[in-house]
mmCIF file of C-alpha atoms (C1' of nucleotides) in Angstrom:
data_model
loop_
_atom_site.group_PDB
_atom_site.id
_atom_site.type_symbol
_atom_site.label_atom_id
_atom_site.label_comp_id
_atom_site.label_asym_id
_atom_site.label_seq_id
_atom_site.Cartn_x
_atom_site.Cartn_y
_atom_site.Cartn_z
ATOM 1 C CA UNK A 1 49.961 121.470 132.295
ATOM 2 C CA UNK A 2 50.609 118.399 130.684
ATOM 3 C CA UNK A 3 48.978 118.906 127.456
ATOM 4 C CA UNK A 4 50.922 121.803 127.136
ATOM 5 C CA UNK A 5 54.441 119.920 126.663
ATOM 6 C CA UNK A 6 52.232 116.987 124.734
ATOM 7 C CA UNK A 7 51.232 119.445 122.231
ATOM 8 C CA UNK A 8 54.388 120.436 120.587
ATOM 9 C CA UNK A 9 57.934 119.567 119.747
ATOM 10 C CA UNK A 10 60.699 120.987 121.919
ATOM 11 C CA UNK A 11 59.629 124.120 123.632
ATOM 12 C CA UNK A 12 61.248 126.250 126.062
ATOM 13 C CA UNK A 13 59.802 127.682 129.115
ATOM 14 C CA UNK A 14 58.555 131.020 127.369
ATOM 15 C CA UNK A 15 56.746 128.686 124.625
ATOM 16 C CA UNK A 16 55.340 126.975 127.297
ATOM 17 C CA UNK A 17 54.347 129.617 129.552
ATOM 18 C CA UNK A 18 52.442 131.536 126.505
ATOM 19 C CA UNK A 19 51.035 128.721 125.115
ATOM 20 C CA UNK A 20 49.396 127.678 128.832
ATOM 21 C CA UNK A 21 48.740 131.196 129.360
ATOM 22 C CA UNK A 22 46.355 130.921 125.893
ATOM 23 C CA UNK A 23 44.283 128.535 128.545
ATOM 24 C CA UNK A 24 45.387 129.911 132.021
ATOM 25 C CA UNK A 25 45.641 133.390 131.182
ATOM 26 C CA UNK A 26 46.897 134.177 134.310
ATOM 27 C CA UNK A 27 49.094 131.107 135.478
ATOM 28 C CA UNK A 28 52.493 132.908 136.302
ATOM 29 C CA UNK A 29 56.357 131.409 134.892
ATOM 30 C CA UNK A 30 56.835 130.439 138.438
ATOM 31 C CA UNK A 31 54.109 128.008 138.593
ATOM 32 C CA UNK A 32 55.194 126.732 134.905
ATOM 33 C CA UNK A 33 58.776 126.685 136.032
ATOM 34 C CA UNK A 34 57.866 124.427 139.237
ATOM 35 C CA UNK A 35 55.528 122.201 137.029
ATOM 36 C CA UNK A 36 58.136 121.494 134.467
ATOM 37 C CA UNK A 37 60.522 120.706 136.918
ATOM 38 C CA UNK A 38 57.695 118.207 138.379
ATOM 39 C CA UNK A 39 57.095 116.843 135.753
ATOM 40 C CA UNK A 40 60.086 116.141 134.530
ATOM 41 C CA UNK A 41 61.342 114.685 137.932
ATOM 42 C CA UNK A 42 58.308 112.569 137.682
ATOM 43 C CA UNK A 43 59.212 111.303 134.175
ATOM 44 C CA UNK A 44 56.370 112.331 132.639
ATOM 45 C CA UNK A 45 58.705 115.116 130.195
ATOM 46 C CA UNK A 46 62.424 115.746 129.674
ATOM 47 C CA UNK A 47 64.413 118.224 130.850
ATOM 48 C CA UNK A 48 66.993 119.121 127.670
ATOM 49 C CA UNK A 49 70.200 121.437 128.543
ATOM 50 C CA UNK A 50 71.513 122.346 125.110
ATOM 51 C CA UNK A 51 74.685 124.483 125.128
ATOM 52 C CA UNK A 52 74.242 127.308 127.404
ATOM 53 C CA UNK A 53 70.597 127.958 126.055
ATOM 54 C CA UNK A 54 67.352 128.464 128.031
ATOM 55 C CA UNK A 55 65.685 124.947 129.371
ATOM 56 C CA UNK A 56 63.743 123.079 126.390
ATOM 57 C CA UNK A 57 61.291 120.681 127.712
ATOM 58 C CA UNK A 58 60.696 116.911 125.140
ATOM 59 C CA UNK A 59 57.605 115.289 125.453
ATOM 60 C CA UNK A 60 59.374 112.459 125.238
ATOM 61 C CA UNK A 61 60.825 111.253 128.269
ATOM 62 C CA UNK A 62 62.843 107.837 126.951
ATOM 63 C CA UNK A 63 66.789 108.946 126.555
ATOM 64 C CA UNK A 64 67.181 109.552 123.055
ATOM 65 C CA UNK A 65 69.461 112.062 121.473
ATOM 66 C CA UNK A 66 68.993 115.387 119.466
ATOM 67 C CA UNK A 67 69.965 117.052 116.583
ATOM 68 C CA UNK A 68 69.957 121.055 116.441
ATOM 69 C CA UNK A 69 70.027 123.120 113.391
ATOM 70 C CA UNK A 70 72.128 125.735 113.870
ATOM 71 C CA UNK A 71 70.047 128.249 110.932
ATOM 72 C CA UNK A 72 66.453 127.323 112.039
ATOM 73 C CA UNK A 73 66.994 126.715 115.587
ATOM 74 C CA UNK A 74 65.329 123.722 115.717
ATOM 75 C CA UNK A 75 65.413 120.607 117.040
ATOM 76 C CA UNK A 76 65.036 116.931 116.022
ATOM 77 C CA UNK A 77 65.022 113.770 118.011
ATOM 78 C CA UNK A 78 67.325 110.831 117.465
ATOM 79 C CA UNK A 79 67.098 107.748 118.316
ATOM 80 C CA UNK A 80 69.358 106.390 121.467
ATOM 81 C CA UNK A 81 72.155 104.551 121.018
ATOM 82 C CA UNK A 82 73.428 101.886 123.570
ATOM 83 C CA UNK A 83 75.427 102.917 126.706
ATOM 84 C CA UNK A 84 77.082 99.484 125.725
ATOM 85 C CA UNK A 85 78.215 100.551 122.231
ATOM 86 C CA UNK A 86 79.036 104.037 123.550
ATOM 87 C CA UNK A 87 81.412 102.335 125.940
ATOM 88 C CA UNK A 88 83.345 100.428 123.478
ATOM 89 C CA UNK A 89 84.044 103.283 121.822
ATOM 90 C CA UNK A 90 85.965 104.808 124.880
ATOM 91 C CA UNK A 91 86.825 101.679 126.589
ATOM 92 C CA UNK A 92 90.422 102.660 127.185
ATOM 93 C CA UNK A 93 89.428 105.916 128.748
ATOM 94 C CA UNK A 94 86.475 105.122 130.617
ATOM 95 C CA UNK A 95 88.489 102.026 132.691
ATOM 96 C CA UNK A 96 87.207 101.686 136.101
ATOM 97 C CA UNK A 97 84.575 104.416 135.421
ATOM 98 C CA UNK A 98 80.705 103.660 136.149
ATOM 99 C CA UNK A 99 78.894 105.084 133.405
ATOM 100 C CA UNK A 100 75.479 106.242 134.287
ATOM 101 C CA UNK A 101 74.442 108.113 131.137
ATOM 102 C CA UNK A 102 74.943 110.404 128.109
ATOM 103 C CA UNK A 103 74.170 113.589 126.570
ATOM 104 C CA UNK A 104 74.454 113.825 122.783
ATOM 105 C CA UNK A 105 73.781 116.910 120.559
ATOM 106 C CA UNK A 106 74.277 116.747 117.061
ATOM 107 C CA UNK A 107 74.765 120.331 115.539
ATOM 108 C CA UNK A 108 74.632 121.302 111.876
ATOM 109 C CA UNK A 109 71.793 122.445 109.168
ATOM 110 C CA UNK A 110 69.070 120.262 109.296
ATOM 111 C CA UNK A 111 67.233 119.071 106.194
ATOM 112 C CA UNK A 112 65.302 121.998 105.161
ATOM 113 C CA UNK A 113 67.741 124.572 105.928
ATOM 114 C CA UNK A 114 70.286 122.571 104.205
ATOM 115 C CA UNK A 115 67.851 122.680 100.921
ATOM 116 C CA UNK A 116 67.462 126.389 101.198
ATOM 117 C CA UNK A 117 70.892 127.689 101.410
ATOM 118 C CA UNK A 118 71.832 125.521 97.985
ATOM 119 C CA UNK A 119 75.330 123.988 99.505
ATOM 120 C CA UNK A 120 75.618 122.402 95.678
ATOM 121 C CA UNK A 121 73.304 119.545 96.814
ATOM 122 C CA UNK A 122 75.252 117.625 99.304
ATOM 123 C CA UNK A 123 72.927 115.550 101.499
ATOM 124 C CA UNK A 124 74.037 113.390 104.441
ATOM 125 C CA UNK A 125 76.813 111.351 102.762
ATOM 126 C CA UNK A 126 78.695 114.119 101.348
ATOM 127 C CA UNK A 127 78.380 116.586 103.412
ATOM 128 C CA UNK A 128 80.375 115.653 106.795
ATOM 129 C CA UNK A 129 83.118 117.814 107.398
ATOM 130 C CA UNK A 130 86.463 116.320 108.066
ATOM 131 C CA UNK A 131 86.728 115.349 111.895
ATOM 132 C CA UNK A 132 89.205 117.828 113.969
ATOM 133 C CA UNK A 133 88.376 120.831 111.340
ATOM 134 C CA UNK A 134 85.091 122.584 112.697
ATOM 135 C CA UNK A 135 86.064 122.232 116.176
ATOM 136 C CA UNK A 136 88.743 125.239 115.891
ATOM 137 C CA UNK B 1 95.606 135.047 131.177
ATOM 138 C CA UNK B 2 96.642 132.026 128.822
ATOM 139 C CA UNK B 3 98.665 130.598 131.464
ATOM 140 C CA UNK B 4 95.813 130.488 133.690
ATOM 141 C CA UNK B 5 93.923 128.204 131.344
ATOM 142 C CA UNK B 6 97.114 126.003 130.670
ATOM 143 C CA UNK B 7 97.528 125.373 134.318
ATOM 144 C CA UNK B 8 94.523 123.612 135.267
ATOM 145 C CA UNK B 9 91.728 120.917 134.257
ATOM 146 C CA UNK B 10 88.764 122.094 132.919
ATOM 147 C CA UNK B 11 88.103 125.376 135.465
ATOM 148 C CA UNK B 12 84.747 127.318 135.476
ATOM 149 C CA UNK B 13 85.271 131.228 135.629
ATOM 150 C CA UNK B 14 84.837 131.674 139.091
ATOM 151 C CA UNK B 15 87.791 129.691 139.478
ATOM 152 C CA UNK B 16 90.101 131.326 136.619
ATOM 153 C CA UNK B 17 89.049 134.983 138.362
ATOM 154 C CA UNK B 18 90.317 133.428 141.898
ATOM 155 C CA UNK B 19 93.370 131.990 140.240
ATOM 156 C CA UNK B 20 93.938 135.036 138.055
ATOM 157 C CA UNK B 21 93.672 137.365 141.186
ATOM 158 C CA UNK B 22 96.453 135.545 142.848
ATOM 159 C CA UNK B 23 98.663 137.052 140.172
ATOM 160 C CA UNK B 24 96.772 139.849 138.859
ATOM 161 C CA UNK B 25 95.358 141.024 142.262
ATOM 162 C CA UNK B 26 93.232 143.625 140.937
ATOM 163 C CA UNK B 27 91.624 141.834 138.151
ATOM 164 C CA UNK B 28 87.807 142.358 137.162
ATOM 165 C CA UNK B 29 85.356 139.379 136.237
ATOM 166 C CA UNK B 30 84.120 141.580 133.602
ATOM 167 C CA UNK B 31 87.517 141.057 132.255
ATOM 168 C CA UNK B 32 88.149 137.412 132.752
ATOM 169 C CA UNK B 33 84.935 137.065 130.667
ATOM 170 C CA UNK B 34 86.216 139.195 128.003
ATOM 171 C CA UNK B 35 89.420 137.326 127.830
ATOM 172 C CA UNK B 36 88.195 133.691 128.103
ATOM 173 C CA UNK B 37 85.777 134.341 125.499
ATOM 174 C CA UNK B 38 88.094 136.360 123.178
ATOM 175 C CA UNK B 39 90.404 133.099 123.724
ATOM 176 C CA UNK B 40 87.954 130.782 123.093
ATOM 177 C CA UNK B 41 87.176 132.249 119.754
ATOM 178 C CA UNK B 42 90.849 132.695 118.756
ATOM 179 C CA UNK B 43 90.827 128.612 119.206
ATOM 180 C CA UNK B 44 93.189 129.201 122.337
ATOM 181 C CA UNK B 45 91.387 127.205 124.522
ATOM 182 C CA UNK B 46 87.631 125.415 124.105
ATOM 183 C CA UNK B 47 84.674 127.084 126.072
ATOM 184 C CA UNK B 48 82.811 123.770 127.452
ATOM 185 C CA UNK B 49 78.793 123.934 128.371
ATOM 186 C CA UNK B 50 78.023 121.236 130.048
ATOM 187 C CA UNK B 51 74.414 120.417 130.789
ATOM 188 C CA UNK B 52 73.361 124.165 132.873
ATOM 189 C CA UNK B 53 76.247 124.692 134.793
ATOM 190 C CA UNK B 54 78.397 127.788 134.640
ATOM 191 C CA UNK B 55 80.678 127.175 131.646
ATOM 192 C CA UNK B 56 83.816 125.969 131.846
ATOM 193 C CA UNK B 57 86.977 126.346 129.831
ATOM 194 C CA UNK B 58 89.257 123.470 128.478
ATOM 195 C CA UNK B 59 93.036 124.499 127.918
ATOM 196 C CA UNK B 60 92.822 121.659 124.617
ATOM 197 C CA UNK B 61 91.126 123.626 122.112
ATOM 198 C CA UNK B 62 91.198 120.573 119.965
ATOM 199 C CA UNK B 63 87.436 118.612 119.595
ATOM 200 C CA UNK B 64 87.209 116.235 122.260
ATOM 201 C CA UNK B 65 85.011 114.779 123.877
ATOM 202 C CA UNK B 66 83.980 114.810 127.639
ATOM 203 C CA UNK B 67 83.008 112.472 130.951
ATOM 204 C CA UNK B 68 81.714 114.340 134.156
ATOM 205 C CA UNK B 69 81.590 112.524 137.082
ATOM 206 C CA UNK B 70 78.503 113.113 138.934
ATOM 207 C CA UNK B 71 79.880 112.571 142.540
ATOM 208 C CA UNK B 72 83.021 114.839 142.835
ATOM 209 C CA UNK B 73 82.036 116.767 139.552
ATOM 210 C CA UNK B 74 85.395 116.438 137.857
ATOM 211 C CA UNK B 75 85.397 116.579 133.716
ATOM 212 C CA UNK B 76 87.797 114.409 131.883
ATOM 213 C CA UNK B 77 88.533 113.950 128.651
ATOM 214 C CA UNK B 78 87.568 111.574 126.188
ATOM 215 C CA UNK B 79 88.972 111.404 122.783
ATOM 216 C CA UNK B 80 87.311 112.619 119.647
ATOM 217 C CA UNK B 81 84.779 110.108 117.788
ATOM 218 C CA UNK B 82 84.931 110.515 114.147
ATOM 219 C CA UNK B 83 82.051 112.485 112.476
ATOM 220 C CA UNK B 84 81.508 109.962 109.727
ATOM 221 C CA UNK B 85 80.991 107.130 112.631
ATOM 222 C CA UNK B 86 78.701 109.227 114.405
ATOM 223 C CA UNK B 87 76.819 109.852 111.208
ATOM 224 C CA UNK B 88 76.914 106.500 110.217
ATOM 225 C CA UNK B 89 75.154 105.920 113.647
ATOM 226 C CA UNK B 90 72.587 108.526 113.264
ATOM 227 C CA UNK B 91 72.078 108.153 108.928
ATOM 228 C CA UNK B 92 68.808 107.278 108.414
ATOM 229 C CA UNK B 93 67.386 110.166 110.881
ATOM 230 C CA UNK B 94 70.075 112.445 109.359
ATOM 231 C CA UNK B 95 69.586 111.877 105.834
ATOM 232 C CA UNK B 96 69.606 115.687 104.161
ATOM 233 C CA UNK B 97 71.401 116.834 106.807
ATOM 234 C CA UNK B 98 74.581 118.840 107.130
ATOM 235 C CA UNK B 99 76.907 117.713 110.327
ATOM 236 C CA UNK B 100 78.746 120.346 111.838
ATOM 237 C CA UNK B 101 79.876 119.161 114.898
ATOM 238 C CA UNK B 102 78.303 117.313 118.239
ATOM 239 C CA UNK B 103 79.413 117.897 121.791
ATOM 240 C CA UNK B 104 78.897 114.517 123.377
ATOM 241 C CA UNK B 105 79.133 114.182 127.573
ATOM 242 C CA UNK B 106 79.418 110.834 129.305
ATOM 243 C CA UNK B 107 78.021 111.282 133.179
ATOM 244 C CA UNK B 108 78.881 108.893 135.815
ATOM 245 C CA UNK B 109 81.247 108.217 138.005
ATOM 246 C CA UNK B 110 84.890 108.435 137.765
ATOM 247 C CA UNK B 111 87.436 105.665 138.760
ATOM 248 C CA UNK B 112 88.119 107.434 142.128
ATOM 249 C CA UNK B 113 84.601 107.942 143.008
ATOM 250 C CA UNK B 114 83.755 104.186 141.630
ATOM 251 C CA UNK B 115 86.582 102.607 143.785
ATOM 252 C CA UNK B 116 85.219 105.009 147.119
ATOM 253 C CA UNK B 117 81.785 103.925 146.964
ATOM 254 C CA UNK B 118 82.742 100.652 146.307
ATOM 255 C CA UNK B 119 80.164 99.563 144.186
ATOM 256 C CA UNK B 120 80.652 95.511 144.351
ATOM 257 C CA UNK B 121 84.348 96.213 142.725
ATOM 258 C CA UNK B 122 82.626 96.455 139.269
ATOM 259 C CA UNK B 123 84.534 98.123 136.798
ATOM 260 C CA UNK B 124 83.717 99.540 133.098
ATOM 261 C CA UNK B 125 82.650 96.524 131.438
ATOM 262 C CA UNK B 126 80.203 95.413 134.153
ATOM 263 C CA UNK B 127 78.669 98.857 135.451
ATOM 264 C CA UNK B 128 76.978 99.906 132.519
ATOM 265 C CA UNK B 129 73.312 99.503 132.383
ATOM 266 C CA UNK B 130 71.104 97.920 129.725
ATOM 267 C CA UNK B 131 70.196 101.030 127.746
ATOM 268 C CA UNK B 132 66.854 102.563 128.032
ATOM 269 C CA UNK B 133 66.889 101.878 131.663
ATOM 270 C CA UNK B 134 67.872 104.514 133.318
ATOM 271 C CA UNK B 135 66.596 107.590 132.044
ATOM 272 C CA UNK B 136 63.130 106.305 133.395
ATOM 273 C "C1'" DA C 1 40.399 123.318 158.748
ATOM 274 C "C1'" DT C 2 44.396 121.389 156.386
ATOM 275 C "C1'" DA C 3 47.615 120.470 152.807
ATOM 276 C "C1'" DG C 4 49.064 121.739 148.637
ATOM 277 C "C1'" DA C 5 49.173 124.789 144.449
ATOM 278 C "C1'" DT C 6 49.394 129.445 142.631
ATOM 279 C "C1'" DG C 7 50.385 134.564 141.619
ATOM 280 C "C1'" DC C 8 53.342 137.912 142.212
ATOM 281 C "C1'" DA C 9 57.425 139.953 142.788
ATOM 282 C "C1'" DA C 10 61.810 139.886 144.848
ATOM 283 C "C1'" DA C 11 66.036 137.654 144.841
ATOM 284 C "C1'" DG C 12 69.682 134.663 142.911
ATOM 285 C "C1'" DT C 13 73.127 133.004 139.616
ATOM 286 C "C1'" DC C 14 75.755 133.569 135.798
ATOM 287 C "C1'" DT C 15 77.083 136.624 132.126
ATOM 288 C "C1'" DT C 16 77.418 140.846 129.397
ATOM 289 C "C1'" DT C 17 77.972 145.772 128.736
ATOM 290 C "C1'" DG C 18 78.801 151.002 129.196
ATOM 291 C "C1'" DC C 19 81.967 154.131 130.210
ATOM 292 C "C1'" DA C 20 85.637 156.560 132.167
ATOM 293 C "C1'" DT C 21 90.325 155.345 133.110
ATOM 294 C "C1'" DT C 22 94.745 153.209 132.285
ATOM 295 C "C1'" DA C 23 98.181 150.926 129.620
ATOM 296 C "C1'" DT C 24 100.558 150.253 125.164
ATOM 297 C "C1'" DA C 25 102.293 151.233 120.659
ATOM 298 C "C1'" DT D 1 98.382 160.754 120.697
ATOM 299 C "C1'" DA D 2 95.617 156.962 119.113
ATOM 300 C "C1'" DT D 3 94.087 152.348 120.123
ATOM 301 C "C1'" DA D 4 92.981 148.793 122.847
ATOM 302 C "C1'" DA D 5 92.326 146.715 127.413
ATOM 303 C "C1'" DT D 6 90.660 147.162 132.161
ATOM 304 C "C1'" DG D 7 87.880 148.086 136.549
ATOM 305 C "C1'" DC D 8 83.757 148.795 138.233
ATOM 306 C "C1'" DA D 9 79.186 148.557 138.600
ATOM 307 C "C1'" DA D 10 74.888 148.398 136.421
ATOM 308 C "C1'" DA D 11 72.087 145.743 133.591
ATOM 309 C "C1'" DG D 12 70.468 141.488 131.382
ATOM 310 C "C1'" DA D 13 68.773 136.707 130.748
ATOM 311 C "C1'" DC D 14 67.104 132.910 132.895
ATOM 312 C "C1'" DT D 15 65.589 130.636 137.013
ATOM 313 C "C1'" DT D 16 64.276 130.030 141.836
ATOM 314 C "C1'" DT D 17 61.979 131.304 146.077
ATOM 315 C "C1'" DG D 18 59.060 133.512 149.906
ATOM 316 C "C1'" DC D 19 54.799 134.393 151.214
ATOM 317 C "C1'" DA D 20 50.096 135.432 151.319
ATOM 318 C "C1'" DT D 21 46.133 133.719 148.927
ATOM 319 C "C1'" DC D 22 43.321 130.355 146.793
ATOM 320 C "C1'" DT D 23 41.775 125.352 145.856
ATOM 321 C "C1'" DA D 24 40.409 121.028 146.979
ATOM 322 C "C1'" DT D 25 39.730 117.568 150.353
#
DNA sequence: ATAGATGCAAAGTCTTTGCATTATA
DNA sequence: TATAATGCAAAGACTTTGCATCTAT
């Protein structure tokens, strides 16, 4: 089961059920479903809720964060950032709070689709739309 | 049904059909569905997913940010971190990019829940753990 | 033989949808 | 009357679970 999740980048549960049914062509979602959750309880993958989607399982189990292209529907890894710095940045609202973790999703066009659809050329620096517009 | 939303916290549907029945006795869920997500998209209120639980809806439509406390599962808000910092964070693994938004959840535990299981009396800016720790 | 893993399908949770009915302009 | 909203229940997507069977010790 393992090399199933070591194999690729940030598959759900149907990726992962075909792609183990290519070498246990009869191995049933159940069994995949219990495994991932093993495994993931064991540390060995991570469990990744985006949104409201369907389970995506990372190879990688260190906390990092993740990007996800909302044209391709792919997703990248990014790197962690401190709890520490995190903190700062809400210190006032966070007061007496205990903070145990963080879930980060970064949403746009990634690189590629970004390329393809021709927005005149902006790249990263440009591109960032002005805070408190896209949320409404 | 607005004044359902501007009532409470940060209510899953279950609890905005209960609440809406109290005035509405005859209400369907089919219908609170239809309404919270026609609201939701009029930028009324803000439809909240939040790792895989049922969603919930936030009567601030604005882009905020979110803490959920992992003992009495209450969701507070945090203010809204500036795009460009997040970026700035994130630039060389975003570089071609195009940012639309993040949705960024702090778990732990809140100040009530902190203070109840009395945790040594720490407080913000000596709970937080040295990052990479505790995701495994 | 025993303990655990698996296949299969049923069940569960949350959400969406079809359609006749009801309310509103 | 025409248009939109609603109730109700069925259906849908994703996930979990029960149980008999199979595997490995």
């Amino acid at each position: 089961m393992e090399v199933v999740k070591n194999s690729t980048n940030h598959p759900g549960v149907d990726e992962i059920y075909l792609r183990t049914r290519e070498k246990m062509p009869h191995v049933s979602l159940g069994t995949v479903y219990r495994n991932l959750e093993q495994l993931s309880e064991q540390g060995y993958v991570q469990k990744l809720e985006i949104g409201n989607e369907p389970k995506r399982f990372d190879p990688n189990p260190a906390p990092h964060n993740h990007f996800k292209c909302s044209s391709c529907g792919a997703v990248e890894d990014l790197p962690f950032v401190s709890i520490k710095r995190l903190q700062s940045e809400f210190s006032e609202s966070l007061r007496g709070h205990r903070i145990e973790g963080y879930q980060l999703t970064i949403y746009g066009l990634c690189s590629r689709c970004t390329a393809e659809q021709g927005f005149n050329g902006v790249s990263n620096d440009t591109s960032v739309q002005d805070e408190g517009k896209e949320g409404g």
